[in-house]
Amino acid sequence: MSRVYNFAAGPAALPLEVLQQAQAELVEYPGLGMSIMETSHRGKTYDAIQQEAQANLRELLGISDDYAVLFLQGGASTQFSMVPMNLLPPGGVADYANSGAWASKAAKEAKKVGQVNFAADCSKEIPTRVPRLDELRLTPGAAYVHITSNETIAGSQWKEFPQTEAPLVADMSSDILSRPFDVNRFGLIYAGAQKNLGPSGVTLVIVRKDLAARAPETLGTMFRYQTHIDHDSLYNTPPTFGIYILMLVTRWVKAQGLENLYRRNVEKAAKLYAAIDGSEGFYKGTAVKECRSDMNVTFRLGSEDLEKQFVAEATAAGLTSLKGHRSVGGIRASIYNACPVAAVDALVSFMADFAKKNG
Ligand SMILES: Cc1ncc(COP(=O)(O)O)c(C=O)c1O
């Protein structure tokens, strides 16, 4: 069997070099005589892996000592609850920019903890978009402001982040490590690993240390950021194998260079959007042009039947997982860091052929 071009939204394609190295080290990690999966999370070998994963992330994103880099479990969905549990005090207000399905889910969980203000709400608009900076109505004295940097389902992305007085919290699940940005603008960043960072099962949290101290005393131990800061993500058993793969991915990103990857991501997305815009209406992009995501390219065809045919024929041609999210339909090509340019070129060529035959 040969590897297909995988456009899955997450879990998503991983760099081939990472998979090959993991394969080579799977049964016997160098110098250990066993798999990394079989060794203690408190041993020297695993410790070096976790330290390197943290150090690589710090280097790649310029994360200062004011922030902790944590590897947690429960996915980004657990962070929807942990963020307000730790940062939203009784009587406080949290501002949420509602840009789509993922921001809505985050806000829904925050409402269970305290008061939520929608600083802007374009979650139901079609074409899809993220709020403009000038339409954000922020609450003076808000506990924090929450954004979703990339709406994976809608295919929309913040190109510029708001300047906020309150700590800015971002769900960066689907675009972390795809572009350089200033971490210092944020109070807390979280991301499920399964798109740009590694396998599912690891959640990255980058949190300004002073914010973690805000959690109420009554909050359960595992739900407190402070616990994981105090124990360097080793309070309980972390997902060691996932963190090992994440470390290999950060090594790979360092070797590529984050700026280079960013440039390549923009080029990949531009090729697909050009194929959509140049199709004389055969393909229609679903996001407002200024908000088009460089990670998830979403579009529609003339009918659902034609979309089904598109997905089936693409799959047969080795271009897989192009079906849009079940809640919105259409087509979605997820083109994260590990998606090679050749995959995008193959898809562009397939799209042109398909339009010619069916237009
Ligand atoms: C932007 C965004 N936030 C949150 C989630 C949920 O992540 P998890 O499955 O890790 O809980 C996803 C999953 O696709 C996502 O794309």
Coordinates of C-alpha atoms in Angstrom, one line a residue, residues 145-339:
V145 CA -11.2 37.8 26.2
H146 CA -11.6 34.4 24.3
I147 CA -11.0 33.9 20.6
T148 CA -10.8 30.9 18.3
S149 CA -7.8 31.7 16.1
N150 CA -8.9 29.3 13.3
E151 CA -12.5 27.9 12.9
T152 CA -11.7 24.4 11.6
I153 CA -15.2 23.7 10.4
A154 CA -16.0 27.1 8.9
G155 CA -12.6 27.6 7.3
S156 CA -12.1 31.1 8.7
Q157 CA -9.1 32.5 10.5
W158 CA -8.1 35.6 12.4
K159 CA -5.3 37.2 10.4
E160 CA -4.6 39.8 13.1
F161 CA -5.2 39.4 16.8
P162 CA -7.1 42.0 18.9
Q163 CA -5.2 44.2 21.4
T164 CA -7.0 43.7 24.6
E165 CA -6.7 45.1 28.1
A166 CA -7.9 41.8 29.7
P167 CA -5.8 38.7 29.1
L168 CA -6.4 37.3 25.6
V169 CA -7.2 33.6 25.6
A170 CA -7.0 31.7 22.3
D171 CA -8.1 28.2 21.1
M172 CA -5.3 27.7 18.6
S173 CA -6.1 24.0 18.0
S174 CA -6.1 24.2 14.2
D175 CA -3.4 26.7 13.5
I176 CA -0.7 26.7 16.3
L177 CA 2.8 26.4 14.9
S178 CA 1.5 27.2 11.4
R179 CA 2.7 30.9 11.6
P180 CA 4.8 33.0 13.8
F181 CA 3.0 35.3 16.3
D182 CA 3.7 37.1 19.5
V183 CA 2.9 34.9 22.5
N184 CA 3.2 38.0 24.8
R185 CA -0.1 39.3 23.4
F186 CA -1.8 36.3 25.1
G187 CA -2.7 35.3 28.6
L188 CA -3.4 31.7 27.7
I189 CA -3.2 29.6 24.5
Y190 CA -4.5 26.0 24.2
A191 CA -4.5 23.5 21.4
G192 CA -5.4 19.8 20.9
A193 CA -2.3 18.3 19.4
Q194 CA -3.9 16.3 16.6
K195 CA -3.6 18.9 13.8
N196 CA -0.2 20.6 13.7
L197 CA 1.5 19.2 16.8
G198 CA 1.2 15.4 16.9
P199 CA -1.3 12.7 17.7
S200 CA -4.6 13.1 19.6
G201 CA -4.4 12.6 23.4
V202 CA -2.1 15.6 24.1
T203 CA -3.3 19.1 24.8
L204 CA -0.8 21.9 24.7
V205 CA -1.5 24.8 27.2
I206 CA 0.7 27.9 27.3
V207 CA -0.3 30.0 30.3
R208 CA 1.0 33.1 31.9
K209 CA 2.1 31.9 35.3
D210 CA 0.5 34.8 37.2
L211 CA -3.0 34.0 35.8
A212 CA -2.9 30.4 37.0
A213 CA -2.8 31.7 40.6
R214 CA -6.4 33.1 40.1
A215 CA -8.1 29.7 40.4
P216 CA -10.5 29.3 43.4
E217 CA -9.3 27.1 46.3
T218 CA -12.3 24.8 45.8
L219 CA -11.3 23.8 42.3
G220 CA -10.3 20.1 42.0
T221 CA -6.6 19.4 41.8
M222 CA -6.4 18.1 38.2
F223 CA -8.5 21.0 36.9
R224 CA -6.0 23.6 38.3
Y225 CA -3.3 25.0 35.9
Q226 CA -1.3 25.6 39.1
T227 CA -1.1 21.9 39.8
H228 CA 0.4 21.2 36.4
I229 CA 2.8 24.1 36.6
D230 CA 4.0 23.0 40.1
H231 CA 4.6 19.5 38.9
D232 CA 5.8 20.4 35.3
S233 CA 3.0 18.4 33.7
L234 CA 4.0 15.3 35.8
Y235 CA 1.4 15.4 38.6
N236 CA -0.1 12.3 37.1
T237 CA 1.0 10.1 34.2
P238 CA 1.1 12.2 31.1
P239 CA 0.4 10.8 27.6
T240 CA 4.1 9.9 27.1
F241 CA 4.0 8.4 23.6
G242 CA 2.0 11.4 22.3
I243 CA 4.4 13.8 23.9
Y244 CA 7.3 11.9 22.3
I245 CA 5.7 12.3 18.8
L246 CA 5.0 15.9 19.6
M247 CA 8.7 16.4 20.4
L248 CA 9.7 14.8 17.1
V249 CA 7.2 17.1 15.3
T250 CA 8.7 20.2 17.0
R251 CA 12.2 19.0 15.9
W252 CA 10.9 18.7 12.4
V253 CA 9.4 22.2 12.5
K254 CA 12.7 23.6 13.7
A255 CA 14.5 21.9 10.8
Q256 CA 12.0 23.4 8.4
G257 CA 12.0 26.8 10.0
L258 CA 8.7 28.3 11.2
E259 CA 8.9 31.3 8.7
N260 CA 9.5 28.8 5.9
L261 CA 6.6 26.7 6.9
Y262 CA 4.4 29.8 7.2
R263 CA 5.3 30.9 3.7
R264 CA 4.7 27.4 2.4
N265 CA 1.3 27.3 4.2
V266 CA 0.2 30.6 2.6
E267 CA 1.3 29.4 -0.8
K268 CA -0.5 26.1 -0.5
A269 CA -3.7 27.8 0.5
A270 CA -3.3 30.4 -2.2
K271 CA -3.1 27.7 -4.8
L272 CA -6.4 26.1 -3.7
Y273 CA -8.2 29.4 -3.4
A274 CA -7.0 30.3 -6.9
A275 CA -8.4 27.0 -8.2
I276 CA -11.7 27.9 -6.5
D277 CA -11.9 31.5 -7.7
G278 CA -10.7 30.6 -11.2
S279 CA -13.4 27.9 -11.7
E280 CA -16.0 30.3 -13.0
G281 CA -18.4 29.4 -10.2
F282 CA -18.0 25.6 -10.4
Y283 CA -16.4 25.8 -6.9
K284 CA -17.6 28.4 -4.4
G285 CA -15.5 29.3 -1.4
T286 CA -17.6 29.4 1.8
A287 CA -15.6 32.0 3.8
V288 CA -15.3 35.8 3.3
K289 CA -12.1 36.3 1.3
E290 CA -10.2 38.4 4.0
C291 CA -10.9 35.6 6.6
R292 CA -10.1 32.6 4.5
S293 CA -8.2 30.0 6.5
D294 CA -4.7 28.9 5.4
M295 CA -5.3 25.6 7.2
N296 CA -8.8 24.5 6.3
V297 CA -10.0 25.4 2.8
T298 CA -13.7 25.0 2.6
F299 CA -15.9 25.2 -0.6
R300 CA -19.0 23.9 -2.2
L301 CA -20.1 22.5 -5.5
G302 CA -23.4 23.0 -7.3
S303 CA -25.2 20.2 -5.5
E304 CA -24.8 17.7 -2.7
D305 CA -24.8 14.9 -5.3
L306 CA -21.9 16.5 -7.1
E307 CA -20.0 17.0 -3.8
K308 CA -20.5 13.3 -3.1
Q309 CA -19.2 12.4 -6.5
F310 CA -16.2 14.8 -6.0
V311 CA -15.3 13.1 -2.7
A312 CA -15.7 9.6 -4.1
E313 CA -13.6 10.3 -7.2
A314 CA -10.9 12.1 -5.2
T315 CA -10.7 9.2 -2.8
A316 CA -10.3 6.8 -5.7
A317 CA -7.5 9.1 -6.9
G318 CA -5.7 8.9 -3.6
L319 CA -6.9 12.3 -2.2
T320 CA -8.6 11.4 1.0
S321 CA -10.8 12.9 3.8
L322 CA -12.1 15.9 1.7
K323 CA -15.7 15.6 3.0
G324 CA -16.7 18.8 4.9
H325 CA -17.7 18.5 8.6
R326 CA -21.0 16.6 9.0
S327 CA -22.7 19.7 10.4
V328 CA -22.1 21.9 7.3
G329 CA -21.4 19.6 4.4
G330 CA -19.5 20.7 1.4
I331 CA -15.8 20.1 0.9
R332 CA -12.9 20.8 3.2
A333 CA -9.2 20.4 2.4
S334 CA -7.2 20.6 5.6
I335 CA -3.7 21.5 4.7
Y336 CA -1.7 21.7 7.9
N337 CA 2.1 21.9 8.2
A338 CA 2.7 18.3 7.3
C339 CA 0.5 18.4 4.2

